[in-house]
Coordinates of C-alpha atoms (C1' of nucleotides) in Angstrom, one line a residue:
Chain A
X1 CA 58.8 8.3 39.9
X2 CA 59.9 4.6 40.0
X3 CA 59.6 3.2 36.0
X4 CA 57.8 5.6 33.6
X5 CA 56.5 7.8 35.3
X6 CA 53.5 9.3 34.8
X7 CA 50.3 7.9 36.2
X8 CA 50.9 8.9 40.0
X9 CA 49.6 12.3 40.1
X10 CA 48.6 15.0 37.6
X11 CA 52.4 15.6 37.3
X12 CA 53.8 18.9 36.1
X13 CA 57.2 18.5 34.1
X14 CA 59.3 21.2 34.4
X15 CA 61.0 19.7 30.9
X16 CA 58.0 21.1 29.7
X17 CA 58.2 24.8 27.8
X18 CA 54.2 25.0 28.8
X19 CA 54.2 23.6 32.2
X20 CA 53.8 26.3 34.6
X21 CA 56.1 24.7 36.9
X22 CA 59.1 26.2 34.6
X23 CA 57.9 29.8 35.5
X24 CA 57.7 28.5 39.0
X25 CA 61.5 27.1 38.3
X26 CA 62.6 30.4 37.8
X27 CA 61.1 32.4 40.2
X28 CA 62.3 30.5 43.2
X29 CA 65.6 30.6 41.5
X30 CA 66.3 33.9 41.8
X31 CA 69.1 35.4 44.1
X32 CA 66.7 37.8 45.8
X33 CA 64.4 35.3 46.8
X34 CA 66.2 32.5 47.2
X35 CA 68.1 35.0 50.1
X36 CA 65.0 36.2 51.4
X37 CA 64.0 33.0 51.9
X38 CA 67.2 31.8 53.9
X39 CA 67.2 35.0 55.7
X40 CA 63.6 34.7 57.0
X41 CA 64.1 30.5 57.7
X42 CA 67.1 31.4 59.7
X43 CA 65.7 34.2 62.2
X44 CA 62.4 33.8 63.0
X45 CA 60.3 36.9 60.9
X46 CA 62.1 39.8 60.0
X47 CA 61.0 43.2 59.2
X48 CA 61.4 45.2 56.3
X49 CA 64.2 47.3 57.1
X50 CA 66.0 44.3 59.2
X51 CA 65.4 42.8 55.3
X52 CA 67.1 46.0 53.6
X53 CA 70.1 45.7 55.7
X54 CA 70.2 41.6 56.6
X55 CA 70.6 41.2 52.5
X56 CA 73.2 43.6 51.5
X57 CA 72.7 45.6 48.4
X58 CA 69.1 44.5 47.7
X59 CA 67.5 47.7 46.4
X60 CA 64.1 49.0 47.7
X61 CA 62.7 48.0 44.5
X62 CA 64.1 44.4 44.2
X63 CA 62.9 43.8 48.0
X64 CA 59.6 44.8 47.7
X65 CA 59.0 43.2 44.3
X66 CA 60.4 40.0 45.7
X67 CA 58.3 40.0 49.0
X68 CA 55.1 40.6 46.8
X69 CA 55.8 38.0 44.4
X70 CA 56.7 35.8 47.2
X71 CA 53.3 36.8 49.4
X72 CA 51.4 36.1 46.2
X73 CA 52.8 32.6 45.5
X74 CA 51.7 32.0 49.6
X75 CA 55.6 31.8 50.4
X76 CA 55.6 34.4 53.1
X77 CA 53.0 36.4 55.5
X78 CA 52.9 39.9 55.4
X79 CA 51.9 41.5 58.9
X80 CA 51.3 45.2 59.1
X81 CA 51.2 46.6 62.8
X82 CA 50.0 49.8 63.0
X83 CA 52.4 51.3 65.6
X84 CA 53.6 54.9 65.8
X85 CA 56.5 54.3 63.8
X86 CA 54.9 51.8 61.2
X87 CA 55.7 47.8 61.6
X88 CA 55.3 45.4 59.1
X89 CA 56.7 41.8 59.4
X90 CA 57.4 39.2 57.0
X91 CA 57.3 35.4 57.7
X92 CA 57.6 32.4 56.0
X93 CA 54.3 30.3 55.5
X94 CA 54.3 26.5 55.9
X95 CA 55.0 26.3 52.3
X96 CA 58.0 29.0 52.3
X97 CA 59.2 26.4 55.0
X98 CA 59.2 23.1 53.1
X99 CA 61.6 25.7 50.6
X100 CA 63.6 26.2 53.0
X101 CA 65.7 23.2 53.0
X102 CA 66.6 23.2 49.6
X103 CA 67.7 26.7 49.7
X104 CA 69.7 26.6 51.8
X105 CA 71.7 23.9 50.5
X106 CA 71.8 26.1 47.4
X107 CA 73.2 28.9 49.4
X108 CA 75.2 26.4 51.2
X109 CA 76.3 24.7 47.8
X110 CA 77.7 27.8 46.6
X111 CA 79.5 29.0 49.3
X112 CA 81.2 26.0 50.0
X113 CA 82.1 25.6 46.2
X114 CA 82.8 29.0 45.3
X115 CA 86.2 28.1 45.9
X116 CA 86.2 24.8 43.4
X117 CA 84.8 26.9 40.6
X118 CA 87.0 29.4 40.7
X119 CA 89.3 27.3 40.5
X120 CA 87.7 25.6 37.3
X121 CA 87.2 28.9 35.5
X122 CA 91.1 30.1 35.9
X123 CA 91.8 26.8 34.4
X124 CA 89.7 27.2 31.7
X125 CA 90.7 31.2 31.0
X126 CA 94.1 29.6 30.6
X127 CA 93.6 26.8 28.1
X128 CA 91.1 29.3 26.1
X129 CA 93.0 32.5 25.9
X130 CA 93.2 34.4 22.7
X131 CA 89.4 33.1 21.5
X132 CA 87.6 36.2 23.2
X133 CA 90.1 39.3 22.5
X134 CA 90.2 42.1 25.4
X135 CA 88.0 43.9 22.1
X136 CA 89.7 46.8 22.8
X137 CA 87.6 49.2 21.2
X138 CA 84.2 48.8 20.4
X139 CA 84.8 47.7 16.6
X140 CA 88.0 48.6 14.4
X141 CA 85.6 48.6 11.4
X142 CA 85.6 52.2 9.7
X143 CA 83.7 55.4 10.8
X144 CA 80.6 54.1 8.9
X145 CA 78.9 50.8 10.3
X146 CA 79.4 49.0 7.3
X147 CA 76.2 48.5 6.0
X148 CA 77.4 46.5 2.7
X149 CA 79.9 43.4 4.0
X150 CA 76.4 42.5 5.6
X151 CA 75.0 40.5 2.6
X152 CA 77.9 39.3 0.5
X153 CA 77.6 37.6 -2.6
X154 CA 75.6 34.4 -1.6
X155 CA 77.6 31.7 -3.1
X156 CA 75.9 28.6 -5.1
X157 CA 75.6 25.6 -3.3
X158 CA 78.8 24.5 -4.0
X159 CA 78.5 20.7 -4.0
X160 CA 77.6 19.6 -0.5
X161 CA 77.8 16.5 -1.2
X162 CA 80.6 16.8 2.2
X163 CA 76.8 16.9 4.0
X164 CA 78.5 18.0 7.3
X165 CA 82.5 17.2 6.7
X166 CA 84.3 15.8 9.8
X167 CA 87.0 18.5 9.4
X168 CA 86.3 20.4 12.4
X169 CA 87.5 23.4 13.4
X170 CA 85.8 24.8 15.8
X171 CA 86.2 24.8 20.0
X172 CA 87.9 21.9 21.3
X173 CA 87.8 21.0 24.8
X174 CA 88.1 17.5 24.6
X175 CA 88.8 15.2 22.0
X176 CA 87.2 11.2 21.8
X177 CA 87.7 8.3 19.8
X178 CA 85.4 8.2 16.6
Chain B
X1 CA 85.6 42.5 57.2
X2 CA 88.9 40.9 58.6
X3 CA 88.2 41.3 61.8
X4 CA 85.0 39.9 63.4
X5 CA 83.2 37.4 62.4
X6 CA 85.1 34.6 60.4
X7 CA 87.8 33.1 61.4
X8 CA 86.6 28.9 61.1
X9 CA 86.9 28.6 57.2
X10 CA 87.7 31.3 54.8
X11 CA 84.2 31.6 54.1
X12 CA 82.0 32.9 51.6
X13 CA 78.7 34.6 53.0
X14 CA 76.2 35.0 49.9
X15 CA 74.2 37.9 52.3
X16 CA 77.0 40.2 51.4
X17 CA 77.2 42.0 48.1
X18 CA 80.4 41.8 47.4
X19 CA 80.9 38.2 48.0
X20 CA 81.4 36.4 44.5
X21 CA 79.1 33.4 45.9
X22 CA 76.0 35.7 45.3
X23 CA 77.1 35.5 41.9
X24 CA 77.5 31.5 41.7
X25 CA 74.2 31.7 43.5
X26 CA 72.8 33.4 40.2
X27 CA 74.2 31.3 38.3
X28 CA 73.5 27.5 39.3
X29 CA 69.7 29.5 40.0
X30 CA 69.3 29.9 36.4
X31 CA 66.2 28.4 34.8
X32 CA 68.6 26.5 31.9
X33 CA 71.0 25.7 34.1
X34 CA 69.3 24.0 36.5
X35 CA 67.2 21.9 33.8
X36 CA 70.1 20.9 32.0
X37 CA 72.3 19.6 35.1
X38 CA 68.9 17.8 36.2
X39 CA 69.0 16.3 32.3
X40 CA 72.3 15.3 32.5
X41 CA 72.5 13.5 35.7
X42 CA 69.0 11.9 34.5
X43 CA 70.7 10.1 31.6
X44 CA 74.3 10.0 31.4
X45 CA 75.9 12.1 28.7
X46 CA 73.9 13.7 26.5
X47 CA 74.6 15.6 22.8
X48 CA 74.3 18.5 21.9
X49 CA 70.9 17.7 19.6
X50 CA 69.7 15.8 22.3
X51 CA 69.3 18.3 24.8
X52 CA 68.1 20.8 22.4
X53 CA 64.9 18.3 22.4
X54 CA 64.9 17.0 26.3
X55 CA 64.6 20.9 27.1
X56 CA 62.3 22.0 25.3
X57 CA 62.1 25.7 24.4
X58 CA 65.7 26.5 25.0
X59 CA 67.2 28.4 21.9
X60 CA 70.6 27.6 20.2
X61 CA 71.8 30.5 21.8
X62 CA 70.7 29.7 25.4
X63 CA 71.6 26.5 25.2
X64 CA 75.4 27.2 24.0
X65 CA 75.7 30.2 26.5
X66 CA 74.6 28.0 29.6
X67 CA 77.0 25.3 28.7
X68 CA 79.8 27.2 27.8
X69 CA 79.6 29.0 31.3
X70 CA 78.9 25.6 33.1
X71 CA 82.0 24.0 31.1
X72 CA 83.6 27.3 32.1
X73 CA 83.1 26.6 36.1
X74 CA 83.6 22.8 35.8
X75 CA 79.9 21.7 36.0
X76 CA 80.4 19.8 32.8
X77 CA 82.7 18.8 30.2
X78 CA 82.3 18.9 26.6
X79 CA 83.8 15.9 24.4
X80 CA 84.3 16.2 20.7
X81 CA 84.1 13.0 18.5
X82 CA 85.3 14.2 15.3
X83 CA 83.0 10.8 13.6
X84 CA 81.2 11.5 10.4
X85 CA 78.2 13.9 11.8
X86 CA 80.7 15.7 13.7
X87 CA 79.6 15.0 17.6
X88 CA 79.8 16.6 20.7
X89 CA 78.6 15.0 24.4
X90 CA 78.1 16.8 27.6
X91 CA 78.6 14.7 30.8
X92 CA 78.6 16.3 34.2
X93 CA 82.0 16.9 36.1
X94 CA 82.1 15.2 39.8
X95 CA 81.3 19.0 41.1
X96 CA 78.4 19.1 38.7
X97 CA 77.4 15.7 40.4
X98 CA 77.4 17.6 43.8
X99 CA 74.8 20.2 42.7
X100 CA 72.5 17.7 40.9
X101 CA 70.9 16.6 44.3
X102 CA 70.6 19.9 45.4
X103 CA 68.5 20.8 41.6
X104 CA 66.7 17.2 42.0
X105 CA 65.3 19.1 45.0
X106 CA 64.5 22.3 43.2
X107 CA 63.0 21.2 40.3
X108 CA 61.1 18.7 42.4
X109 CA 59.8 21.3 44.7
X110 CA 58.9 23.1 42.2
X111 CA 56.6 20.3 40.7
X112 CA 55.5 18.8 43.5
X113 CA 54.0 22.6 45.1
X114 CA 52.8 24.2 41.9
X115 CA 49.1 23.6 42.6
X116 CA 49.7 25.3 46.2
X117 CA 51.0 27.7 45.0
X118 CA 48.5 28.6 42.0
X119 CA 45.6 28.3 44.9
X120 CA 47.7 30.5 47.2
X121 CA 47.5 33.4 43.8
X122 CA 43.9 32.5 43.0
X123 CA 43.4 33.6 46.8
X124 CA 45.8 36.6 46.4
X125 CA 44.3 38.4 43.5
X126 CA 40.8 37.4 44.6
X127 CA 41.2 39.8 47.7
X128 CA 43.6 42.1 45.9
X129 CA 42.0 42.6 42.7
X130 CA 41.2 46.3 42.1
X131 CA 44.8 47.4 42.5
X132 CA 46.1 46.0 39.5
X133 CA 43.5 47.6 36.7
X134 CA 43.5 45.8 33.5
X135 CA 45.9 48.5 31.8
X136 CA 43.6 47.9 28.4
X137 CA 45.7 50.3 26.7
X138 CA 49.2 51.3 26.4
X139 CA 49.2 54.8 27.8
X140 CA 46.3 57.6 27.3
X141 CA 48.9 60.3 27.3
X142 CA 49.2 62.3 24.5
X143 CA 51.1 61.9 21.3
X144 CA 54.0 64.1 22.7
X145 CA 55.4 62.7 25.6
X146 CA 53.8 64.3 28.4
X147 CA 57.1 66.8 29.1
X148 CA 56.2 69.0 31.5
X149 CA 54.2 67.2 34.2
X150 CA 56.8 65.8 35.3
X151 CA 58.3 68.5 37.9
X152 CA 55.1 69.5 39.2
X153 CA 55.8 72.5 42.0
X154 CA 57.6 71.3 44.6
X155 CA 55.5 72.2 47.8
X156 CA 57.5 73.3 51.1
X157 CA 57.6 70.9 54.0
X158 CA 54.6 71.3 56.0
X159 CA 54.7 70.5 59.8
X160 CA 56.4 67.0 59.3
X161 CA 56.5 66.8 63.3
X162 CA 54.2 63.8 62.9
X163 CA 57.5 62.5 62.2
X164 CA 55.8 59.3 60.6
X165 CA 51.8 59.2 60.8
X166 CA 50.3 55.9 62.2
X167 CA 47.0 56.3 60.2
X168 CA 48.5 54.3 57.4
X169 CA 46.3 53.8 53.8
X170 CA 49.2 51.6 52.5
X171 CA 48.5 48.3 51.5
X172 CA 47.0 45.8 54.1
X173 CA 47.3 41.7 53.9
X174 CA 47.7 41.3 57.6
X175 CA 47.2 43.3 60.6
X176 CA 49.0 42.7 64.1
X177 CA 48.4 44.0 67.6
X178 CA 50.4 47.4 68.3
Chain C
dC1 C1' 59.0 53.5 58.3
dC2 C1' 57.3 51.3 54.4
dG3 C1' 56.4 51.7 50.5
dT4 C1' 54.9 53.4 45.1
dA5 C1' 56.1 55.6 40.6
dT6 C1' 59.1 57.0 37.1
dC7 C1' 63.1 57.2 34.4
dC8 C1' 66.6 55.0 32.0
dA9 C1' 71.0 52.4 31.3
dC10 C1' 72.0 47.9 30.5
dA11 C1' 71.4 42.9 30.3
dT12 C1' 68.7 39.1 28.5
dC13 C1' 66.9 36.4 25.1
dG14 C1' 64.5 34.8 20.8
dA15 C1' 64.9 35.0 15.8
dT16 C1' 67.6 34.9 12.0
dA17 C1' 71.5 34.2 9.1
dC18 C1' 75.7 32.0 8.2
dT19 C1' 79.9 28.8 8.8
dG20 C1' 83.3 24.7 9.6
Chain D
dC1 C1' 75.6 18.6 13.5
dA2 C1' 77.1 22.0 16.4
dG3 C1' 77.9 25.9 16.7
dT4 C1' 78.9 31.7 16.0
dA5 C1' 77.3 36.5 15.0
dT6 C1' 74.2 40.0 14.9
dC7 C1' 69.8 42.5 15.4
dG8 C1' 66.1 44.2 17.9
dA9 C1' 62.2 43.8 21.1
dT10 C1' 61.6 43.1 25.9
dG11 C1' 62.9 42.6 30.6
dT12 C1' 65.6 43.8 34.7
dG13 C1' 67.2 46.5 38.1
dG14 C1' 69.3 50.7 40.2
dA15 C1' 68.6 55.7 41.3
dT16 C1' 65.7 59.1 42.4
dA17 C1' 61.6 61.4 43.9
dC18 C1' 57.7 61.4 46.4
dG19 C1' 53.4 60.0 49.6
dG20 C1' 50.5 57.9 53.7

DNA sequence: CCGTATCCACATCGATACTG
DNA sequence: CAGTATCGATGTGGATACGG
């Protein structure tokens, strides 16, 4: 990883829209597994139901969906024990474990700058007011969608010799020198 | 909720559902999100046009939407040069800074384990196979949508006083001692 | 208890068209 | 260049019903 890297290993790039690691990318992101996985690192291995009520509002659906995908990808053992009332225990692998640390910074990240963001976004709602309307009602066009204003008389190139003009007027958070 | 349990910091807890952390969590989990903060700390600030190419894949609409929420929660700021091209630069705010060590990680992780993980599915679908068929096609129903078979009489509740039967024909990965 | 299957409202996202 | 707007196919996820 030091000058150009590429020659160490058989690297996967992420950067990559092929590279399988992107899929990968996104499954560990997600906010079910990315809890399960805190949840399971933090006591020891948890059963389903400990699961359901240990991650609030995860639905039966989510969970199990999650654990699979997780059991699949080797991130988590799945132990049935066939006791009267049935038992099945879930357990990070060695590899769920090496996850573990950066997940729960993520968790960790959030929480501690939930606080900072929010702050951020009620500054921003304030300087950018008034560009996304309350859209009161769904859209004060007439009764009929209107099917016509769609195509509009396609104007001639009129001369764009401008290529792209400088006079912008779109969003502007920040202004620099040109 | 006020009572037991927190006192230290006014903390966030992304286990419970309600806590707007578990939303941030989504958020900064995002597959776009967390390639473009990894992109931006990488090489300083970068346009528009430039990260349309350094992620690949992304679409205009993706790539606008991500930004505009991380500008939104102070990951980033956005800096127009009004110059000739007109020309915008995304450069990562201090708290963007803070999660780029913690998406180094991920996106790392994700690299570094991908062949792990693709032996650990090999493995799991070689002893699972059979429960997934092939689903050649779409659905061998009927033209009409099959209406009726979907009540089906609903038979009484006969002797549940197994309460919960032990001779389970669920699903088995592992099994432990009862 | 530990799931699976189905329905379905809603969000996501790519493609496309257009604009300052 | 750097967006915005809209459409439509697909995915996601909760609610519900049911089964070993």
């Amino acid at each position: 990883m030091t000058a150009s890297a590429q020659q160490s290993t058989p690297h996967f790039n992420a950067f990559a829209a092929s590279c399988p690691s992107r899929r990968l990318l996104d499954t560990i992101g997600d906010k079910w597994v990315s809890l399960l996985i805190v949840a399971l690192g933090l006591r020891g291995p948890l059963r389903y139901s400990q699961l359901t009520s240990q991650i609030e509002g995860v639905s039966q659906k989510m969970l199990t969906q999650s654990l699979r995908r997780m059991e699949r990808d080797g991130l988590v053992t799945r132990t049935l024990t066939p006791s009267m009332p049935v038992r099945v225990d879930y357990e990070l692998t060695l590899l769920g474990q090496s996850l573990l640390a950066v997940m729960n910074q993520l968790k960790e990240w959030a929480e501690l700058h939930m606080s900072q963001v929010d702050a951020a976004r009620a500054a921003y709602d304030r300087t950018t007011r008034g560009l996304e309307p309350p859209l009161p009602s769904r859209r004060p066009t007439a009764t009929a969608t209107g099917a016509d204003t769609r195509i509009s008389a396609r104007r001639a190139h009129r001369s764009r010799s401008l290529w792209w003009s400088t006079g912008y007027h779109g969003r502007v958070s920040a202004v620099g020198l040109a």
